[in-house]
Amino acid sequence: MKTIEEIYKTYEKPIFHYFYGLTGDYNLAEELTQETFFQIIRTIS
């Protein structure tokens, strides 16, 4: 099973780029990316 760090390193950039493309707002894309990982960690913990 992948560690949380491995998951983050693998998916952070694609998720950020998805949200940035969707919103066109760098800060909002960062916030949504962080929230996504918060929810992932909360779900698997």
mmCIF file of N, CA and C in Angstrom:
data_model
loop_
_atom_site.group_PDB
_atom_site.id
_atom_site.type_symbol
_atom_site.label_atom_id
_atom_site.label_comp_id
_atom_site.label_asym_id
_atom_site.label_seq_id
_atom_site.Cartn_x
_atom_site.Cartn_y
_atom_site.Cartn_z
ATOM 1 N N MET A 1 0.845 -1.193 0.000
ATOM 2 C CA MET A 1 0.000 0.000 0.000
ATOM 3 C C MET A 1 0.882 1.247 0.000
ATOM 4 N N LYS A 2 0.502 2.215 -0.775
ATOM 5 C CA LYS A 2 1.269 3.454 -0.840
ATOM 6 C C LYS A 2 1.109 4.254 0.440
ATOM 7 N N THR A 3 2.192 4.933 0.822
ATOM 8 C CA THR A 3 2.095 5.826 1.969
ATOM 9 C C THR A 3 1.422 7.121 1.527
ATOM 10 N N ILE A 4 0.977 7.874 2.498
ATOM 11 C CA ILE A 4 0.345 9.163 2.199
ATOM 12 C C ILE A 4 1.313 10.064 1.441
ATOM 13 N N GLU A 5 2.590 10.035 1.833
ATOM 14 C CA GLU A 5 3.593 10.855 1.146
ATOM 15 C C GLU A 5 3.728 10.447 -0.325
ATOM 16 N N GLU A 6 3.720 9.155 -0.597
ATOM 17 C CA GLU A 6 3.811 8.679 -1.979
ATOM 18 C C GLU A 6 2.583 9.093 -2.783
ATOM 19 N N ILE A 7 1.427 8.994 -2.164
ATOM 20 C CA ILE A 7 0.190 9.412 -2.828
ATOM 21 C C ILE A 7 0.257 10.898 -3.153
ATOM 22 N N TYR A 8 0.702 11.698 -2.189
ATOM 23 C CA TYR A 8 0.808 13.141 -2.395
ATOM 24 C C TYR A 8 1.772 13.449 -3.534
ATOM 25 N N LYS A 9 2.958 12.845 -3.495
ATOM 26 C CA LYS A 9 3.969 13.108 -4.527
ATOM 27 C C LYS A 9 3.480 12.694 -5.914
ATOM 28 N N THR A 10 2.689 11.637 -5.974
ATOM 29 C CA THR A 10 2.196 11.131 -7.254
ATOM 30 C C THR A 10 1.065 11.985 -7.827
ATOM 31 N N TYR A 11 0.155 12.424 -6.967
ATOM 32 C CA TYR A 11 -1.090 13.025 -7.452
ATOM 33 C C TYR A 11 -1.250 14.520 -7.214
ATOM 34 N N GLU A 12 -0.357 15.135 -6.446
ATOM 35 C CA GLU A 12 -0.531 16.562 -6.117
ATOM 36 C C GLU A 12 -0.554 17.436 -7.368
ATOM 37 N N LYS A 13 0.423 17.272 -8.239
ATOM 38 C CA LYS A 13 0.487 18.129 -9.428
ATOM 39 C C LYS A 13 -0.690 17.904 -10.385
ATOM 40 N N PRO A 14 -1.038 16.652 -10.701
ATOM 41 C CA PRO A 14 -2.199 16.463 -11.584
ATOM 42 C C PRO A 14 -3.499 17.024 -10.998
ATOM 43 N N ILE A 15 -3.685 16.845 -9.694
ATOM 44 C CA ILE A 15 -4.898 17.369 -9.064
ATOM 45 C C ILE A 15 -4.887 18.888 -9.093
ATOM 46 N N PHE A 16 -3.732 19.491 -8.774
ATOM 47 C CA PHE A 16 -3.622 20.953 -8.824
ATOM 48 C C PHE A 16 -3.919 21.467 -10.232
ATOM 49 N N HIS A 17 -3.319 20.846 -11.239
ATOM 50 C CA HIS A 17 -3.530 21.301 -12.621
ATOM 51 C C HIS A 17 -4.991 21.138 -13.047
ATOM 52 N N TYR A 18 -5.626 20.089 -12.584
ATOM 53 C CA TYR A 18 -7.052 19.907 -12.867
ATOM 54 C C TYR A 18 -7.854 21.076 -12.300
ATOM 55 N N PHE A 19 -7.631 21.385 -11.015
ATOM 56 C CA PHE A 19 -8.381 22.471 -10.387
ATOM 57 C C PHE A 19 -8.012 23.832 -10.977
ATOM 58 N N TYR A 20 -6.752 24.016 -11.333
ATOM 59 C CA TYR A 20 -6.343 25.286 -11.939
ATOM 60 C C TYR A 20 -7.015 25.459 -13.301
ATOM 61 N N GLY A 21 -7.059 24.396 -14.074
ATOM 62 C CA GLY A 21 -7.738 24.453 -15.369
ATOM 63 C C GLY A 21 -9.230 24.705 -15.218
ATOM 64 N N LEU A 22 -9.799 24.157 -14.173
ATOM 65 C CA LEU A 22 -11.228 24.312 -13.920
ATOM 66 C C LEU A 22 -11.571 25.725 -13.456
ATOM 67 N N THR A 23 -10.720 26.297 -12.584
ATOM 68 C CA THR A 23 -11.038 27.586 -11.965
ATOM 69 C C THR A 23 -10.290 28.766 -12.573
ATOM 70 N N GLY A 24 -9.087 28.535 -13.107
ATOM 71 C CA GLY A 24 -8.257 29.629 -13.595
ATOM 72 C C GLY A 24 -7.680 30.485 -12.480
ATOM 73 N N ASP A 25 -7.788 30.008 -11.247
ATOM 74 C CA ASP A 25 -7.342 30.766 -10.072
ATOM 75 C C ASP A 25 -6.310 29.934 -9.316
ATOM 76 N N TYR A 26 -5.058 30.408 -9.300
ATOM 77 C CA TYR A 26 -3.957 29.668 -8.675
ATOM 78 C C TYR A 26 -4.221 29.395 -7.197
ATOM 79 N N ASN A 27 -4.610 30.421 -6.455
ATOM 80 C CA ASN A 27 -4.831 30.259 -5.016
ATOM 81 C C ASN A 27 -5.994 29.322 -4.719
ATOM 82 N N LEU A 28 -7.058 29.433 -5.471
ATOM 83 C CA LEU A 28 -8.200 28.543 -5.272
ATOM 84 C C LEU A 28 -7.820 27.104 -5.616
ATOM 85 N N ALA A 29 -7.043 26.928 -6.670
ATOM 86 C CA ALA A 29 -6.592 25.583 -7.046
ATOM 87 C C ALA A 29 -5.739 24.968 -5.941
ATOM 88 N N GLU A 30 -4.864 25.765 -5.325
ATOM 89 C CA GLU A 30 -4.066 25.270 -4.195
ATOM 90 C C GLU A 30 -4.962 24.864 -3.033
ATOM 91 N N GLU A 31 -5.933 25.704 -2.727
ATOM 92 C CA GLU A 31 -6.846 25.418 -1.618
ATOM 93 C C GLU A 31 -7.650 24.144 -1.878
ATOM 94 N N LEU A 32 -8.152 23.994 -3.084
ATOM 95 C CA LEU A 32 -8.926 22.801 -3.425
ATOM 96 C C LEU A 32 -8.058 21.540 -3.400
ATOM 97 N N THR A 33 -6.814 21.667 -3.830
ATOM 98 C CA THR A 33 -5.884 20.540 -3.780
ATOM 99 C C THR A 33 -5.630 20.128 -2.338
ATOM 100 N N GLN A 34 -5.385 21.112 -1.475
ATOM 101 C CA GLN A 34 -5.170 20.814 -0.055
ATOM 102 C C GLN A 34 -6.403 20.162 0.554
ATOM 103 N N GLU A 35 -7.565 20.667 0.224
ATOM 104 C CA GLU A 35 -8.808 20.100 0.754
ATOM 105 C C GLU A 35 -9.005 18.663 0.263
ATOM 106 N N THR A 36 -8.643 18.408 -0.974
ATOM 107 C CA THR A 36 -8.740 17.055 -1.517
ATOM 108 C C THR A 36 -7.871 16.095 -0.720
ATOM 109 N N PHE A 37 -6.626 16.489 -0.460
ATOM 110 C CA PHE A 37 -5.736 15.613 0.306
ATOM 111 C C PHE A 37 -6.174 15.495 1.759
ATOM 112 N N PHE A 38 -6.725 16.540 2.320
ATOM 113 C CA PHE A 38 -7.268 16.460 3.675
ATOM 114 C C PHE A 38 -8.355 15.396 3.729
ATOM 115 N N GLN A 39 -9.242 15.404 2.739
ATOM 116 C CA GLN A 39 -10.331 14.430 2.706
ATOM 117 C C GLN A 39 -9.802 13.004 2.482
ATOM 118 N N ILE A 40 -8.785 12.866 1.644
ATOM 119 C CA ILE A 40 -8.183 11.547 1.414
ATOM 120 C C ILE A 40 -7.599 11.005 2.712
ATOM 121 N N ILE A 41 -6.821 11.823 3.398
ATOM 122 C CA ILE A 41 -6.196 11.399 4.653
ATOM 123 C C ILE A 41 -7.258 11.062 5.685
ATOM 124 N N ARG A 42 -8.274 11.880 5.775
ATOM 125 C CA ARG A 42 -9.358 11.643 6.724
ATOM 126 C C ARG A 42 -10.077 10.319 6.428
ATOM 127 N N THR A 43 -10.254 10.033 5.160
ATOM 128 C CA THR A 43 -10.964 8.822 4.762
ATOM 129 C C THR A 43 -10.154 7.554 5.053
ATOM 130 N N ILE A 44 -8.848 7.592 4.793
ATOM 131 C CA ILE A 44 -8.046 6.373 4.958
ATOM 132 C C ILE A 44 -7.484 6.204 6.362
ATOM 133 N N SER A 45 -7.627 7.202 7.199
ATOM 134 C CA SER A 45 -7.093 7.093 8.568
ATOM 135 C C SER A 45 -8.087 6.444 9.497
#
